[in-house]
Tab-separated table of C-alpha atoms in Angstrom:
chain	number	residue	atom	x	y	z
E	13	MET	CA	20.007	-120.866	-39.352
E	14	LYS	CA	20.416	-117.075	-39.489
E	15	VAL	CA	17.255	-115.334	-40.650
E	16	CYS	CA	17.038	-111.744	-41.868
E	17	ILE	CA	13.622	-110.045	-41.668
E	18	ILE	CA	12.953	-106.757	-43.497
E	19	ILE	CA	9.989	-104.557	-42.605
E	20	ASP	CA	9.239	-100.829	-42.696
E	21	ASP	CA	8.344	-100.573	-38.989
E	22	SER	CA	9.321	-102.376	-35.782
E	23	LEU	CA	8.888	-102.571	-32.034
E	24	PRO	CA	9.243	-101.150	-29.471
E	25	SER	CA	8.344	-97.725	-30.886
E	26	SER	CA	5.794	-98.898	-33.449
E	27	ILE	CA	2.051	-98.964	-32.828
E	28	LYS	CA	1.324	-101.041	-35.959
E	29	VAL	CA	-0.052	-104.578	-35.958
E	30	ALA	CA	2.492	-105.597	-38.620
E	31	ALA	CA	5.402	-104.675	-36.356
E	32	LYS	CA	3.898	-106.714	-33.531
E	33	MET	CA	3.345	-109.726	-35.806
E	34	ILE	CA	6.899	-109.615	-37.149
E	35	HIS	CA	8.369	-109.366	-33.655
E	36	GLU	CA	6.315	-112.384	-32.583
E	37	LEU	CA	7.570	-114.255	-35.675
E	38	ALA	CA	11.170	-113.327	-34.813
E	39	CYS	CA	10.766	-114.452	-31.192
E	40	GLU	CA	9.265	-117.770	-32.289
E	41	LEU	CA	12.169	-118.329	-34.712
E	42	ILE	CA	14.573	-117.782	-31.814
E	43	LEU	CA	12.539	-120.174	-29.667
E	44	GLN	CA	12.959	-122.788	-32.412
E	45	GLY	CA	16.745	-122.364	-32.332
E	46	HIS	CA	17.489	-119.758	-35.014
E	47	GLU	CA	19.278	-116.401	-34.971
E	48	VAL	CA	17.220	-113.441	-36.177
E	49	SER	CA	18.056	-109.965	-37.454
E	50	VAL	CA	15.439	-107.339	-38.316
E	51	ILE	CA	16.279	-104.493	-40.702
E	52	THR	CA	14.002	-101.462	-40.495
E	53	PRO	CA	14.021	-97.706	-41.258
E	54	ASP	CA	14.175	-95.080	-38.525
E	55	THR	CA	14.053	-91.284	-38.776
E	56	ASN	CA	15.928	-90.889	-35.495
E	57	VAL	CA	19.266	-92.445	-36.490
E	58	SER	CA	21.883	-90.665	-38.581
E	59	PHE	CA	23.448	-93.733	-40.218
E	60	VAL	CA	22.723	-97.145	-38.708
E	61	SER	CA	22.167	-98.354	-35.151
E	62	VAL	CA	22.162	-101.865	-33.710
E	63	GLU	CA	20.143	-102.968	-30.696
E	64	LYS	CA	18.707	-106.098	-29.095
E	65	LEU	CA	15.078	-106.698	-28.159
E	66	ASP	CA	14.000	-110.067	-26.715
E	67	GLY	CA	17.016	-111.695	-28.364
E	68	VAL	CA	16.301	-110.152	-31.786
E	69	THR	CA	19.077	-108.054	-33.359
E	70	ILE	CA	17.537	-104.916	-34.872
E	71	TYR	CA	19.390	-102.835	-37.468
E	72	ARG	CA	17.836	-99.391	-37.807
E	73	PHE	CA	18.943	-97.397	-40.853
E	74	HIS	CA	18.339	-93.726	-41.531
E	75	SER	CA	15.202	-92.886	-43.519
E	76	GLY	CA	12.806	-90.030	-44.124
E	77	GLU	CA	9.321	-90.187	-42.601
E	78	ILE	CA	6.982	-92.811	-44.078
E	79	LYS	CA	4.255	-93.096	-41.425
E	80	ASN	CA	1.377	-90.659	-40.890
E	81	VAL	CA	2.740	-88.070	-43.322
E	82	GLY	CA	1.442	-86.594	-46.584
E	83	LYS	CA	1.071	-88.927	-49.570
E	84	VAL	CA	3.733	-87.233	-51.727
E	85	LYS	CA	6.317	-87.118	-48.947
E	86	ARG	CA	5.598	-90.732	-48.041
E	87	ALA	CA	5.925	-91.892	-51.664
E	88	LEU	CA	9.268	-90.128	-52.073
E	89	ASN	CA	10.687	-91.456	-48.809
E	90	GLU	CA	9.449	-94.999	-49.468
E	91	THR	CA	11.011	-94.898	-52.934
E	92	LEU	CA	14.358	-94.294	-51.214
E	93	LEU	CA	13.979	-97.155	-48.716
E	94	SER	CA	16.082	-99.676	-50.624
E	95	TRP	CA	18.746	-97.069	-51.437
E	96	ASN	CA	19.008	-95.942	-47.818
E	97	ALA	CA	18.920	-99.498	-46.484
E	98	TRP	CA	21.748	-100.658	-48.751
E	99	LYS	CA	23.865	-97.511	-48.346
E	100	ASN	CA	23.702	-97.607	-44.546
E	101	THR	CA	23.891	-101.355	-43.830
E	102	LYS	CA	25.931	-102.918	-46.664
E	103	ASP	CA	29.278	-102.886	-44.842
E	104	ILE	CA	27.787	-104.584	-41.773
E	105	LEU	CA	25.686	-107.079	-43.724
E	106	LYS	CA	28.426	-108.128	-46.149
E	107	GLU	CA	30.404	-109.294	-43.115
E	108	ASN	CA	27.333	-110.903	-41.523
E	109	PRO	CA	25.731	-113.309	-44.022
E	110	HIS	CA	22.312	-114.832	-43.343
E	111	ASP	CA	20.692	-118.023	-44.642
E	112	LEU	CA	17.181	-116.749	-45.416
E	113	ILE	CA	15.466	-113.423	-46.106
E	114	ILE	CA	11.880	-112.806	-45.041
E	115	TYR	CA	10.409	-109.497	-46.148
E	116	TYR	CA	7.023	-107.927	-45.535
E	117	SER	CA	4.772	-105.956	-47.846
E	118	PRO	CA	3.523	-103.257	-47.567
E	119	THR	CA	5.850	-101.522	-48.436
E	120	ILE	CA	6.447	-102.410	-52.103
E	121	PHE	CA	9.818	-100.631	-52.171
E	122	PHE	CA	12.184	-103.162	-50.576
E	123	GLY	CA	12.584	-105.209	-53.772
E	124	PRO	CA	15.924	-103.701	-54.867
E	125	PHE	CA	17.379	-104.109	-51.369
E	126	VAL	CA	16.325	-107.775	-51.230
E	127	TYR	CA	17.860	-108.261	-54.690
E	128	MET	CA	21.226	-106.899	-53.492
E	129	LEU	CA	21.227	-109.044	-50.346
E	130	LYS	CA	20.382	-112.171	-52.350
E	131	ARG	CA	23.336	-111.513	-54.644
E	132	VAL	CA	25.732	-110.980	-51.732
E	133	TRP	CA	24.507	-113.889	-49.588
E	134	ASN	CA	23.278	-116.299	-52.312
E	135	VAL	CA	20.125	-117.139	-50.339
E	136	LYS	CA	16.404	-117.482	-50.910
E	137	SER	CA	13.671	-115.052	-49.916
E	138	TYR	CA	10.076	-115.328	-48.703
E	139	LEU	CA	7.647	-112.441	-49.298
E	140	ILE	CA	4.875	-112.051	-46.724
E	141	LEU	CA	2.367	-110.207	-48.912
E	142	ARG	CA	-0.432	-108.564	-46.916
E	143	ASP	CA	-1.549	-105.724	-49.177
E	144	PHE	CA	-2.101	-105.488	-52.948
E	145	PHE	CA	-0.851	-101.975	-53.532
E	146	PRO	CA	-1.498	-100.012	-55.730
E	147	GLN	CA	-4.520	-102.137	-56.679
E	148	TRP	CA	-6.643	-101.142	-53.673
E	149	THR	CA	-6.095	-97.442	-54.459
E	150	ILE	CA	-7.376	-98.073	-57.991
E	151	ASP	CA	-10.405	-99.941	-56.629
E	152	ASN	CA	-11.223	-96.970	-54.405
E	153	LYS	CA	-10.617	-94.417	-57.185
E	154	ILE	CA	-7.739	-92.775	-55.345
E	155	LEU	CA	-5.501	-93.467	-58.364
E	156	LYS	CA	-6.480	-93.901	-62.001
E	157	LYS	CA	-5.652	-97.269	-63.513
E	158	HIS	CA	-3.507	-95.831	-66.315
E	159	SER	CA	-2.008	-92.783	-64.626
E	160	PRO	CA	1.787	-92.234	-64.601
E	161	ILE	CA	1.921	-92.537	-60.801
E	162	THR	CA	0.086	-95.878	-60.964
E	163	TYR	CA	2.611	-97.200	-63.510
E	164	TYR	CA	5.386	-95.927	-61.262
E	165	PHE	CA	4.050	-97.885	-58.271
E	166	LYS	CA	3.411	-100.968	-60.411
E	167	PHE	CA	7.032	-100.901	-61.581
E	168	PHE	CA	8.251	-101.254	-58.004
E	169	GLU	CA	5.514	-103.763	-57.225
E	170	ARG	CA	6.805	-106.025	-60.018
E	171	ILE	CA	10.355	-105.781	-58.670
E	172	ASN	CA	9.054	-106.649	-55.204
E	173	TYR	CA	7.427	-109.823	-56.500
E	174	SER	CA	10.251	-110.763	-58.859
E	175	VAL	CA	12.906	-111.096	-56.113
E	176	ALA	CA	10.789	-113.485	-54.011
E	177	ASP	CA	11.337	-117.239	-54.203
E	178	THR	CA	7.989	-117.864	-52.496
E	179	ILE	CA	5.056	-115.502	-51.929
E	180	GLY	CA	2.598	-116.005	-49.069
E	181	VAL	CA	-0.774	-114.219	-49.278
E	182	MET	CA	-3.278	-114.042	-46.441
E	183	SER	CA	-6.325	-115.980	-47.708
E	184	GLU	CA	-7.619	-118.419	-50.313
E	185	LYS	CA	-9.552	-115.670	-52.096
E	186	ASN	CA	-6.388	-113.558	-52.291
E	187	LEU	CA	-4.543	-116.529	-53.750
E	188	GLU	CA	-7.217	-116.953	-56.439
E	189	TRP	CA	-7.149	-113.219	-57.204
E	190	PHE	CA	-3.358	-113.051	-57.355
E	191	ARG	CA	-3.113	-115.989	-59.742
E	192	ARG	CA	-5.733	-114.418	-61.975
E	193	TYR	CA	-4.265	-110.911	-62.176
E	194	TYR	CA	-0.501	-111.439	-61.815
E	195	LYS	CA	1.057	-113.913	-64.181
E	196	THR	CA	4.010	-115.344	-62.295
E	197	ASP	CA	5.829	-118.646	-62.057
E	198	LYS	CA	6.687	-117.995	-58.397
E	199	PRO	CA	5.454	-120.557	-55.864
E	200	LEU	CA	2.359	-119.046	-54.234
E	201	GLU	CA	0.644	-120.153	-51.032
E	202	VAL	CA	-1.697	-119.024	-48.290
E	203	LEU	CA	0.172	-117.869	-45.200
E	204	TYR	CA	-2.391	-116.811	-42.624
E	205	ASN	CA	-1.715	-113.951	-40.252
E	206	TRP	CA	-0.530	-115.128	-36.852
E	207	ALA	CA	-0.336	-114.174	-33.202
E	208	ASP	CA	1.249	-115.249	-29.955
E	209	LEU	CA	-1.472	-117.139	-28.071
E	210	GLN	CA	-0.667	-115.670	-24.656
E	211	MET	CA	-3.555	-113.602	-23.282
E	212	PHE	CA	-2.696	-110.193	-21.822
E	213	GLU	CA	-3.722	-110.086	-18.163
E	214	LYS	CA	-5.952	-107.169	-17.239
E	215	GLU	CA	-4.275	-104.928	-14.655
E	216	SER	CA	-7.267	-102.699	-13.907
E	217	ASP	CA	-10.256	-100.957	-15.437
E	218	ARG	CA	-8.127	-97.880	-16.032
E	219	TYR	CA	-9.577	-96.950	-19.407
E	220	ARG	CA	-13.147	-97.702	-18.399
E	221	LYS	CA	-12.734	-95.364	-15.431
E	222	LYS	CA	-10.904	-92.723	-17.433
E	223	LEU	CA	-13.540	-92.682	-20.195
E	224	GLY	CA	-16.550	-93.106	-17.901
E	225	LEU	CA	-17.511	-96.501	-19.327
E	226	LYS	CA	-18.424	-98.427	-16.198
E	227	ASN	CA	-21.230	-100.948	-16.950
E	228	LYS	CA	-21.001	-100.197	-20.683
E	229	VAL	CA	-20.606	-102.811	-23.416
E	230	VAL	CA	-17.641	-101.414	-25.330
E	231	PHE	CA	-17.196	-101.978	-29.077
E	232	PHE	CA	-13.477	-101.446	-29.700
E	233	TYR	CA	-11.640	-100.618	-32.930
E	234	GLY	CA	-7.847	-100.290	-32.871
E	235	GLY	CA	-5.664	-99.664	-35.894
E	236	ASN	CA	-5.496	-97.727	-39.133
E	237	LEU	CA	-8.233	-95.108	-39.561
E	238	GLY	CA	-7.978	-94.844	-43.323
E	239	HIS	CA	-9.765	-94.862	-46.638
E	240	ALA	CA	-9.127	-98.581	-47.067
E	241	GLN	CA	-11.219	-99.215	-43.961
E	242	ASP	CA	-14.123	-96.780	-44.625
E	243	MET	CA	-14.352	-95.636	-41.018
E	244	MET	CA	-17.657	-93.828	-41.618
E	245	ASN	CA	-19.154	-97.313	-41.723
E	246	ILE	CA	-18.506	-97.613	-37.973
E	247	VAL	CA	-19.601	-94.026	-37.322
E	248	ARG	CA	-22.950	-94.851	-38.982
E	249	LEU	CA	-23.257	-97.924	-36.776
E	250	ALA	CA	-22.625	-95.872	-33.644
E	251	VAL	CA	-25.305	-93.385	-34.701
E	252	ASN	CA	-27.767	-96.236	-35.286
E	253	MET	CA	-26.944	-97.588	-31.810
E	254	LYS	CA	-27.438	-94.287	-29.974
E	255	TYR	CA	-30.649	-95.470	-28.278
E	256	GLU	CA	-28.929	-98.624	-26.968
E	257	LYS	CA	-27.759	-97.049	-23.711
E	258	GLN	CA	-25.469	-99.989	-22.862
E	259	ALA	CA	-23.388	-99.598	-25.996
E	260	HIS	CA	-20.322	-97.406	-26.435
E	261	PHE	CA	-17.742	-97.273	-29.248
E	262	VAL	CA	-14.028	-96.606	-28.729
E	263	LEU	CA	-11.884	-95.995	-31.817
E	264	VAL	CA	-8.106	-95.778	-31.418
E	265	GLY	CA	-5.517	-95.144	-34.101
E	266	ALA	CA	-4.211	-92.835	-36.802
E	267	GLY	CA	-4.815	-92.405	-40.506
E	268	ASP	CA	-6.211	-90.204	-43.245
E	269	GLU	CA	-9.806	-90.479	-41.963
E	270	TYR	CA	-9.069	-89.435	-38.370
E	271	GLU	CA	-10.287	-85.879	-38.944
E	272	LEU	CA	-13.267	-87.130	-40.947
E	273	ILE	CA	-14.364	-89.224	-37.965
E	274	GLU	CA	-13.742	-86.306	-35.617
E	275	ASP	CA	-15.905	-84.022	-37.767
E	276	ASN	CA	-18.775	-86.516	-37.972
E	277	ILE	CA	-19.166	-87.726	-34.397
E	278	GLN	CA	-22.786	-86.826	-33.742
E	279	SER	CA	-23.615	-88.688	-30.543
E	280	GLN	CA	-22.236	-89.282	-27.083
E	281	ASN	CA	-21.710	-93.014	-27.586
E	282	ILE	CA	-18.422	-92.839	-29.502
E	283	THR	CA	-14.910	-91.939	-28.292
E	284	LEU	CA	-12.029	-91.245	-30.676
E	285	LEU	CA	-8.466	-91.524	-29.351
E	286	PRO	CA	-5.042	-91.151	-31.003
E	287	SER	CA	-2.628	-94.064	-31.336
E	288	VAL	CA	-1.118	-95.647	-28.244
E	289	ASN	CA	1.898	-97.913	-27.736
E	290	GLN	CA	1.608	-101.704	-27.744
E	291	GLU	CA	1.356	-102.079	-23.971
E	292	GLU	CA	-1.457	-99.523	-23.729
E	293	PHE	CA	-3.186	-101.166	-26.675
E	294	LYS	CA	-3.084	-104.541	-24.928
E	295	GLN	CA	-4.513	-102.943	-21.810
E	296	MET	CA	-7.446	-101.645	-23.859
E	297	LEU	CA	-7.991	-105.066	-25.398
E	298	SER	CA	-8.098	-106.623	-21.947
E	299	GLU	CA	-10.739	-104.168	-20.703
E	300	PHE	CA	-13.164	-103.903	-23.605
E	301	ASP	CA	-15.811	-106.332	-24.862
E	302	ILE	CA	-16.143	-106.595	-28.653
E	303	GLY	CA	-13.561	-106.307	-31.436
E	304	LEU	CA	-14.601	-104.179	-34.426
E	305	PHE	CA	-13.302	-104.088	-37.973
E	306	THR	CA	-14.422	-102.603	-41.288
E	307	LEU	CA	-13.212	-102.836	-44.886
E	308	ASN	CA	-14.059	-100.542	-47.782
E	309	LYS	CA	-16.764	-102.088	-49.978
E	310	ASN	CA	-14.882	-101.160	-53.182
E	311	HIS	CA	-11.986	-103.555	-52.567
E	312	ILE	CA	-11.735	-106.390	-55.071
E	313	THR	CA	-8.937	-108.049	-53.090
E	314	HIS	CA	-9.624	-109.749	-49.776
E	315	ASN	CA	-7.873	-108.381	-46.739
E	316	PHE	CA	-7.624	-110.145	-43.367
E	317	PRO	CA	-6.951	-107.317	-40.894
E	318	GLY	CA	-4.171	-108.176	-38.449
E	319	LYS	CA	-6.087	-106.480	-35.620
E	320	LEU	CA	-8.484	-109.455	-35.528
E	321	LEU	CA	-5.747	-111.618	-34.052
E	322	GLY	CA	-5.379	-109.308	-31.065
E	323	TYR	CA	-9.126	-109.567	-30.519
E	324	MET	CA	-8.953	-113.365	-30.690
E	325	VAL	CA	-6.057	-113.563	-28.227
E	326	GLN	CA	-8.219	-111.743	-25.661
E	327	GLU	CA	-11.289	-113.897	-26.381
E	328	MET	CA	-13.217	-110.971	-27.828
E	329	PRO	CA	-16.135	-111.715	-30.166
E	330	ILE	CA	-15.708	-110.011	-33.523
E	331	LEU	CA	-18.149	-107.673	-35.227
E	332	GLY	CA	-17.187	-106.763	-38.756
E	333	SER	CA	-18.090	-105.443	-42.157
E	334	VAL	CA	-16.319	-106.607	-45.322
E	335	ASN	CA	-16.174	-106.021	-49.054
E	336	PRO	CA	-18.348	-108.392	-51.164
E	337	ASP	CA	-17.141	-111.992	-51.520
E	338	ASN	CA	-14.440	-111.660	-48.863
E	339	ASP	CA	-13.798	-115.167	-47.474
E	340	LEU	CA	-13.020	-113.763	-44.035
E	341	LYS	CA	-16.778	-113.739	-43.474
E	342	ASN	CA	-16.982	-117.493	-44.076
E	343	VAL	CA	-14.014	-118.253	-41.794
E	344	LEU	CA	-15.391	-116.300	-38.824
E	345	GLU	CA	-18.927	-117.606	-39.258
E	346	LYS	CA	-17.796	-121.220	-39.693
E	347	TYR	CA	-16.210	-121.095	-36.243
E	348	ASP	CA	-19.013	-118.949	-34.795
E	349	ALA	CA	-16.278	-116.488	-33.834
E	350	GLY	CA	-17.930	-113.332	-35.125
E	351	LEU	CA	-20.828	-111.662	-36.889
E	352	VAL	CA	-19.940	-110.250	-40.299
E	353	THR	CA	-21.916	-108.269	-42.873
E	354	VAL	CA	-21.109	-106.790	-46.257
E	355	ASN	CA	-20.301	-103.078	-46.101
E	356	GLY	CA	-23.518	-101.215	-46.913
E	357	GLU	CA	-25.825	-103.623	-45.053
E	358	ASP	CA	-26.280	-101.053	-42.305
E	359	GLN	CA	-29.448	-102.547	-40.819
E	360	LEU	CA	-27.931	-106.015	-40.514
E	361	PHE	CA	-24.709	-104.522	-39.096
E	362	TYR	CA	-26.849	-102.833	-36.445
E	363	GLU	CA	-28.821	-106.019	-35.680
E	364	ASN	CA	-25.586	-107.988	-35.247
E	365	ALA	CA	-24.256	-105.329	-32.877
E	366	LYS	CA	-27.442	-105.580	-30.809
E	367	LYS	CA	-27.029	-109.361	-30.504
E	368	LEU	CA	-23.621	-108.845	-28.920
E	369	LEU	CA	-25.120	-106.796	-26.101
E	370	ASP	CA	-26.150	-110.150	-24.627
E	371	GLU	CA	-23.325	-111.127	-22.275
E	372	LYS	CA	-23.740	-114.892	-22.477
E	373	PHE	CA	-23.836	-114.790	-26.267
E	374	ARG	CA	-20.714	-112.654	-26.666
E	375	LEU	CA	-18.675	-114.585	-24.073
E	376	GLN	CA	-19.283	-117.856	-25.909
E	377	MET	CA	-18.454	-116.258	-29.241
E	378	GLY	CA	-15.234	-114.884	-27.704
E	379	LYS	CA	-14.189	-118.393	-26.630
E	380	ASN	CA	-14.898	-119.601	-30.170
E	381	ALA	CA	-12.687	-116.803	-31.524
E	382	LYS	CA	-9.784	-118.000	-29.338
E	383	ASN	CA	-10.296	-121.574	-30.584
E	384	LEU	CA	-10.122	-120.308	-34.179
E	385	LEU	CA	-6.864	-118.509	-33.390
E	386	ILE	CA	-5.317	-121.655	-31.912
E	387	GLU	CA	-6.342	-123.829	-34.843
E	388	LYS	CA	-5.449	-121.563	-37.771
E	389	PHE	CA	-3.394	-118.539	-36.735
E	390	SER	CA	-0.610	-119.560	-34.341
E	391	VAL	CA	2.829	-118.034	-34.802
E	392	GLY	CA	4.417	-121.490	-34.482
E	393	SER	CA	2.607	-122.783	-37.569
E	394	ALA	CA	3.627	-119.652	-39.525
E	395	VAL	CA	7.314	-120.257	-38.721
E	396	VAL	CA	7.136	-123.910	-39.734
E	397	GLN	CA	5.459	-123.021	-43.027
E	398	ILE	CA	7.953	-120.286	-43.958
E	399	LEU	CA	10.987	-122.426	-43.129
């Protein structure tokens, strides 16, 4: 079978978890005997380029910037994604039919492109839906529910859903929410996030030495530093932990709250670093002790951050803070793989962090996290389910 995967970012240049997940999915498809093409935008090509990475054929089409740029510029360039994708790749793809389309959201703007490919190839499509946009921006009062821009985004969101033959969301709670708020006859199912199970071998203590963290217990956050996460939640935790001399926080990534974090670092126990490539990120995971995550308390949908899988691969215990009623809390606690509080429970967040200073406790919890990954979040099971 020839499988076409569409995503707005890809390896090797990307630093995003989504790009890593999709590449792992593509490699597993190849391992199971299929051919795989990935179609993705790129600001550095003038028309379209074709390359190979680990057996995956990658078509990069010209696009304006859509990552780490202003909101207006991003919205305009994302709106043009389907137009640019079709304009630049149609001649190649018409002569190279595939048997299945898998596309990833966010972004919500690939719907028209998927529609055109389905007409040309007469195939089915599977939407991997990881983000209910624009709903989370409404929840967090970034957009008004009935504003023109919200209706504009919802128009493209409906197209995105309408061209899917099956939609996979990331948790049971998301499935319940989606069925309640979006009336659709599309087959819906839970498709958990996934990861390659291979642990990254630590080469050295390079980052510990570089950052002066010898003998420290390092709480590590890697990924988007944005409004959807509420990064001040972690900054507050670091401030509360300032008298725990063992503890240090390392935050790595990019996003619209990077400067906010930078402006509010009040103690010496927190280090903020810009994004790094995937290999450097893996090196950090291999060196540090505890995986951190946070979600904005105003969300009414239930995100499962992809970064957790990287933590699990490296047998890191997880310390997190979620929006109310998020079933991620139940999953992690059922397997004793992490300690999770509701965002706003600052004292309990702090007490959980203190518990993880105990080496024996966190090592056992890290092993439990790896067991959870193996049982529920393997890339092999994701491939089987999609096919």
